[in-house]
XYZ file of C-alpha atoms in Angstrom:
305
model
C 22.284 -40.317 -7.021
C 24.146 -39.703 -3.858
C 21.867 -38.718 -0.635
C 23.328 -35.901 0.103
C 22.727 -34.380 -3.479
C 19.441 -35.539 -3.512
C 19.122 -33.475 -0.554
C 20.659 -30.426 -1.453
C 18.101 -30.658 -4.694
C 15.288 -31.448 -3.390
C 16.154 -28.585 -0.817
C 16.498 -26.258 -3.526
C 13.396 -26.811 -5.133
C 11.511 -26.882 -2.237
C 12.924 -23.528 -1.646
C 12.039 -22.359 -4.882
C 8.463 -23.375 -4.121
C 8.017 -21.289 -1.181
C 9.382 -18.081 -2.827
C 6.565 -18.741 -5.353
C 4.289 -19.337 -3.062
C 4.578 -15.692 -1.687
C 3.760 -13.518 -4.395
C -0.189 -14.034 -5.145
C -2.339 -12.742 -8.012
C -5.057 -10.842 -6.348
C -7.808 -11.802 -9.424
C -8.296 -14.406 -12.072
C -7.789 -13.364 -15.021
C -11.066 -13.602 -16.504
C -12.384 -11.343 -13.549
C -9.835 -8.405 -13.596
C -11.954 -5.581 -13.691
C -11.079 -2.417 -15.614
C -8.466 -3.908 -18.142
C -8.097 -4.490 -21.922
C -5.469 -6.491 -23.474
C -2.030 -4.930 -24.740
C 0.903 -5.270 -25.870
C 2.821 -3.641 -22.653
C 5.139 -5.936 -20.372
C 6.120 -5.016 -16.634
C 9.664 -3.480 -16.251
C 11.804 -3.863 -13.387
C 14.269 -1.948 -13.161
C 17.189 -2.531 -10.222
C 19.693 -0.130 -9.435
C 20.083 0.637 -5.588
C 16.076 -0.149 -5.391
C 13.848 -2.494 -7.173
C 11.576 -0.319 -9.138
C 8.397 -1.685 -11.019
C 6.300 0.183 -13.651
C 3.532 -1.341 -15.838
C 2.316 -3.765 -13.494
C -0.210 -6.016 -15.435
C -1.222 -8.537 -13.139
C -1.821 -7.121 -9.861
C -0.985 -9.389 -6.680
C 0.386 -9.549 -2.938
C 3.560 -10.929 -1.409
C 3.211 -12.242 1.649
C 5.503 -12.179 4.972
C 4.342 -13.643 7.753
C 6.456 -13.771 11.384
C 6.909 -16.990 13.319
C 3.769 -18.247 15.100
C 5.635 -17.704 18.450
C 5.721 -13.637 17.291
C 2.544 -13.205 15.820
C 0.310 -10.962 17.395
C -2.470 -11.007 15.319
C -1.773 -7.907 13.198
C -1.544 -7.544 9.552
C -0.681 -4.606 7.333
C -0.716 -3.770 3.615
C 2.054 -2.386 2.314
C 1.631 0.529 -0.770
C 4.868 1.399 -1.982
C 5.460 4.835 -3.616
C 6.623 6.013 -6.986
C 4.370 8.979 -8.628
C 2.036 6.725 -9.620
C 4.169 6.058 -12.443
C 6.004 2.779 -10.718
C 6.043 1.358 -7.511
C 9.473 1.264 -4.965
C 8.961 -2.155 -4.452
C 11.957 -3.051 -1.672
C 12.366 0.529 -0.590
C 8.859 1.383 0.578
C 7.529 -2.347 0.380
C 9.883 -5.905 1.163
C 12.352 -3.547 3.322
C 9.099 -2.589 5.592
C 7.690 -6.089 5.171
C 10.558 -7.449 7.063
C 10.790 -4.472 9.915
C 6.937 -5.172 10.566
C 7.523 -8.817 10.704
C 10.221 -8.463 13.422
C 7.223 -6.626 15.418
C 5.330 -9.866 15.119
C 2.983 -8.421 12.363
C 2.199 -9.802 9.415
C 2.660 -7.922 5.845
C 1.780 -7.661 2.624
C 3.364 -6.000 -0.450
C 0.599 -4.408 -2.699
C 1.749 -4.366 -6.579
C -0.825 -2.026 -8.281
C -1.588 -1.177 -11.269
C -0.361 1.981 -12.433
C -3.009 4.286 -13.540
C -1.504 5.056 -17.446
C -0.885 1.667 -18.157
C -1.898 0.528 -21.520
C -3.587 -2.312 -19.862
C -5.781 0.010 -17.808
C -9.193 1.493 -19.262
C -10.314 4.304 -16.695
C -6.763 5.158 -14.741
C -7.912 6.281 -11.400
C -9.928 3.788 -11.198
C -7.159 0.606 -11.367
C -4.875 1.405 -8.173
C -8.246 1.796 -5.626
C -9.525 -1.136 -7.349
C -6.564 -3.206 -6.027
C -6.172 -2.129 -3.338
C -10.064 -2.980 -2.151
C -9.689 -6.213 -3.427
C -6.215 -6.489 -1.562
C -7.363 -6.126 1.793
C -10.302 -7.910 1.568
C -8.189 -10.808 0.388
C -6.024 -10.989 3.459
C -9.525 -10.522 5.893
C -10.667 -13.727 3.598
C -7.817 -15.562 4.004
C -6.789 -14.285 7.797
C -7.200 -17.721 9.731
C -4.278 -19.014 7.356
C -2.214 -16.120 8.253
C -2.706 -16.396 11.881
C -4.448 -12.930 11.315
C -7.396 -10.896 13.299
C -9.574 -9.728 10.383
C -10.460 -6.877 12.542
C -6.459 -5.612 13.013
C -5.876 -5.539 9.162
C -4.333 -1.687 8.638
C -2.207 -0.289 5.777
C 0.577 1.797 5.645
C 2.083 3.661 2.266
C 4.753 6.022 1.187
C 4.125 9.313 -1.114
C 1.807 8.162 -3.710
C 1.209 4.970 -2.066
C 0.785 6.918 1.367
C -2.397 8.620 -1.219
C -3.409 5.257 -2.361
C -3.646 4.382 1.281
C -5.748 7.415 2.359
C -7.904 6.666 -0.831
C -8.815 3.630 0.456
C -9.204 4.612 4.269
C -11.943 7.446 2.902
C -13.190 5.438 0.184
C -13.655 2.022 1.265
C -16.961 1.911 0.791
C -17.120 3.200 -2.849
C -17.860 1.041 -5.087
C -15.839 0.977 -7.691
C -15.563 -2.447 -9.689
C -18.338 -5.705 -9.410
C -18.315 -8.246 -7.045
C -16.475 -11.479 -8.161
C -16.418 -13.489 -5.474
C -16.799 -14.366 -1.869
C -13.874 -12.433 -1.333
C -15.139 -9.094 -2.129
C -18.576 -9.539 0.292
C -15.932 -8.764 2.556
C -15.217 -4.900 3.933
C -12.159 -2.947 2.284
C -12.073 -0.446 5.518
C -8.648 -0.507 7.270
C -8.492 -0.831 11.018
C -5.706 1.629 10.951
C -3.808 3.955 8.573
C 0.079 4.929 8.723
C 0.825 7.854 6.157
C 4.796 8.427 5.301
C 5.674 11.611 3.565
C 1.753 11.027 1.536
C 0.226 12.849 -0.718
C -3.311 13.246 0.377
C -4.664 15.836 -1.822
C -5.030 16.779 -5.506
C -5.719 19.977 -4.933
C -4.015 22.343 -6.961
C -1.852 24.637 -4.394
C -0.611 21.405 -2.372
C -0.637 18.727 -4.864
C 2.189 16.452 -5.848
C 1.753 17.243 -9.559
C 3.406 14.101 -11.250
C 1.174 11.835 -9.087
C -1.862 13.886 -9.863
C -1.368 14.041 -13.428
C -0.562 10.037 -13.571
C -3.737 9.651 -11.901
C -6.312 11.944 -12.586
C -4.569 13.111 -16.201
C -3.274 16.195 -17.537
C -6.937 18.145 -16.952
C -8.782 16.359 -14.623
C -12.262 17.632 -13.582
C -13.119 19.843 -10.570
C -14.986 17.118 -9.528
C -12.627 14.193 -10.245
C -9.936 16.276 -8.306
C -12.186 16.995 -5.725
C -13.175 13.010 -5.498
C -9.448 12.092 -5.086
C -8.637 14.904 -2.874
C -8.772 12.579 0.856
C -9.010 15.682 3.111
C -11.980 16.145 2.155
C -13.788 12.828 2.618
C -12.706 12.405 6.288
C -15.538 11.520 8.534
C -15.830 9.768 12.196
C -15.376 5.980 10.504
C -12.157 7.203 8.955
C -9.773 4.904 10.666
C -7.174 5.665 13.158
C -4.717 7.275 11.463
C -0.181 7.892 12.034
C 1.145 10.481 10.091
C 5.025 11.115 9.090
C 6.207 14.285 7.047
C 8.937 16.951 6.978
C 9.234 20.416 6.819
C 11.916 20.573 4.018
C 9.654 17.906 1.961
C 9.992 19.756 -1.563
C 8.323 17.094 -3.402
C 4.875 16.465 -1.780
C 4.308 19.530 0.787
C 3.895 19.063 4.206
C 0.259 20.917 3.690
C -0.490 17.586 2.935
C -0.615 15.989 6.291
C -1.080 19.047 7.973
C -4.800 19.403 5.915
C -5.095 15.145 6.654
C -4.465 15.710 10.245
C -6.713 18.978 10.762
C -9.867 16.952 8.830
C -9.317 13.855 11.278
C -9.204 16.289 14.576
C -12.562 17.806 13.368
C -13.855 14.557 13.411
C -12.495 13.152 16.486
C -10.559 10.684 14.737
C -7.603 9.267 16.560
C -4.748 10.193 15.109
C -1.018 10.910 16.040
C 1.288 13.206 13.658
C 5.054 13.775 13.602
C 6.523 16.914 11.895
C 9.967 17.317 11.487
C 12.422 20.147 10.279
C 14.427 17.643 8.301
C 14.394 14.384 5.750
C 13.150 15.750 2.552
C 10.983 12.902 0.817
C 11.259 9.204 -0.019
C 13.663 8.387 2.694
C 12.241 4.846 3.533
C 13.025 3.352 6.582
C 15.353 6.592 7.021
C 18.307 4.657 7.367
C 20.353 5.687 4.686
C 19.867 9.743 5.841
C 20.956 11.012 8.726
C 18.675 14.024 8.560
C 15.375 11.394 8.364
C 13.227 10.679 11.836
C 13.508 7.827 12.874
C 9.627 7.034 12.268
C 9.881 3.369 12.966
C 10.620 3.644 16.390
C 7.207 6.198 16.472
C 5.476 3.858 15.194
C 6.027 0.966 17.026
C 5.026 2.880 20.111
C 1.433 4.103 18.359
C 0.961 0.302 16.627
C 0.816 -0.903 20.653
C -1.830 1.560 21.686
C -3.594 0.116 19.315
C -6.984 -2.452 20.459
């Protein structure tokens, strides 16, 4: 074989190896808590975004920024989608790559979706994950050229409520330990909320995300348990908050409830309302009526500790 194809393989496969590399189950198999076998396979379905629904094995993909960059900072990513599927480049890989260029290290949360086939008690699965999630990259933070303590999470509609969820309910527990990994804590240093819902309340609620989650009746008290206003106390973490105005899928009452509960209890927190954007913009790049958030956020990620 001629060196220079050997090279070009042996290139390739190496390549190959590190994409693999990237996208890590979060639990063995024999440990995944709240699942049953079935029949159901993950979709993904790619038209201008990557879209997954029936995730079965839950897991993180990592992006990491040079070591030259890094400034100790790590974020997990929740990507939005009703609860019914996850907009996995859109609200996940796209903001992967902006936060590396910040020097901060990501990772993209796939979570199980709560009416999966695979999933036994459905609100149960996606704050399940994400626990586990960040107190996998805490565990594994000296390989990552991470500070355990500057681990925050950021997500977008229904992921922006997953992330809330587990900034008021880190401490819940809500599946067994398994391993080392999960003596760990699940609170957030930080939150960043983009167009979220935060409530399941009936009058503000995003009702497709509520219904995926909670089902078509849900309780007072389940509703009440997965309604993040009102679990805000002084440990809530720091908190940065995007919505706007002409939002007619997940109403700007949303933040504007999120923000009041974390100014009665002296959380620090920064919001930004605006008159235009309408929901699941992204990055905002594509609309020339979305903020430009990321710029926002940069500026609040430094005043960070």
């Amino acid at each position: 074989m001629q060196q220079t194809t050997w090279i070009f393989l042996m290139t390739f496969f190496l390549s190959l190896h590190g994409v693999a590399q990237k996208q890590i189950s979060l639990w063995k198999t024999e440990i995944l808590p709240n699942y049953q076998e079935s029949n159901e396979k993950e979709i993904l379905r790619e038209t201008d975004i990557k879209f997954i629904r029936n995730v079965q094995t839950p897991s993180i993909e990592v992006y990491i920024p040079s070591k030259k960059n890094a400034n100790g900072k790590a974020v997990l990513i929740m990507p939005g989608g009703g609860y019914s599927g996850l907009a996995y480049d859109w609200e996940g890989t796209d903001i992967a790559k902006w936060l590396n260029s910040r020097g901060i290290a990501a990772f993209v949360l796939k979570y199980r979706l709560p009416q999966s086939a695979s999933v036994i008690f459905s609100h149960k699965a996606p704050l399940q994950d994400a626990q586990r999630a960040i107190r996998w990259i805490r565990y594994h933070a000296n390989d990552y050229h991470v500070n355990a303590n500057q681990v925050g999470v950021i997500g977008f509609s229904a992921g922006g409520h997953l992330a809330s969820t587990l900034g008021t309910h880190y401490d819940t527990t809500i599946y067994n330990k398994t391993d080392e990994i999960d003596n760990l804590s699940a609170r957030p240093n930080f939150m960043m909320l983009i167009y979220p819902v935060i409530s399941m309340q009936d009058d503000i609620t995003h009702k497709g995300s509520r219904r995926n989650l909670l089902g078509s009746k849900p309780s007072n008290k389940l509703t009440d348990q997965f309604s993040n206003e009102l679990h805000v106390t002084q440990d809530t973490p720091p908190t940065f908050i995007i919505h706007s105005a002409d939002d007619k899928a997940v109403p700007i009452e949303n933040s504007i409830r999120m923000y009041q509960a974390l100014v009665k209890n002296d959380v620090k927190s920064t919001m930004h309302l605006y008159p235009t954007g309408g929901h699941g913009y992204g990055m905002g790049l594509d609309n020339s009526n979305a903020p430009n958030w990321t710029k926002q956020a940069e500026a609040w990620l430094n005043t960070l500790p």
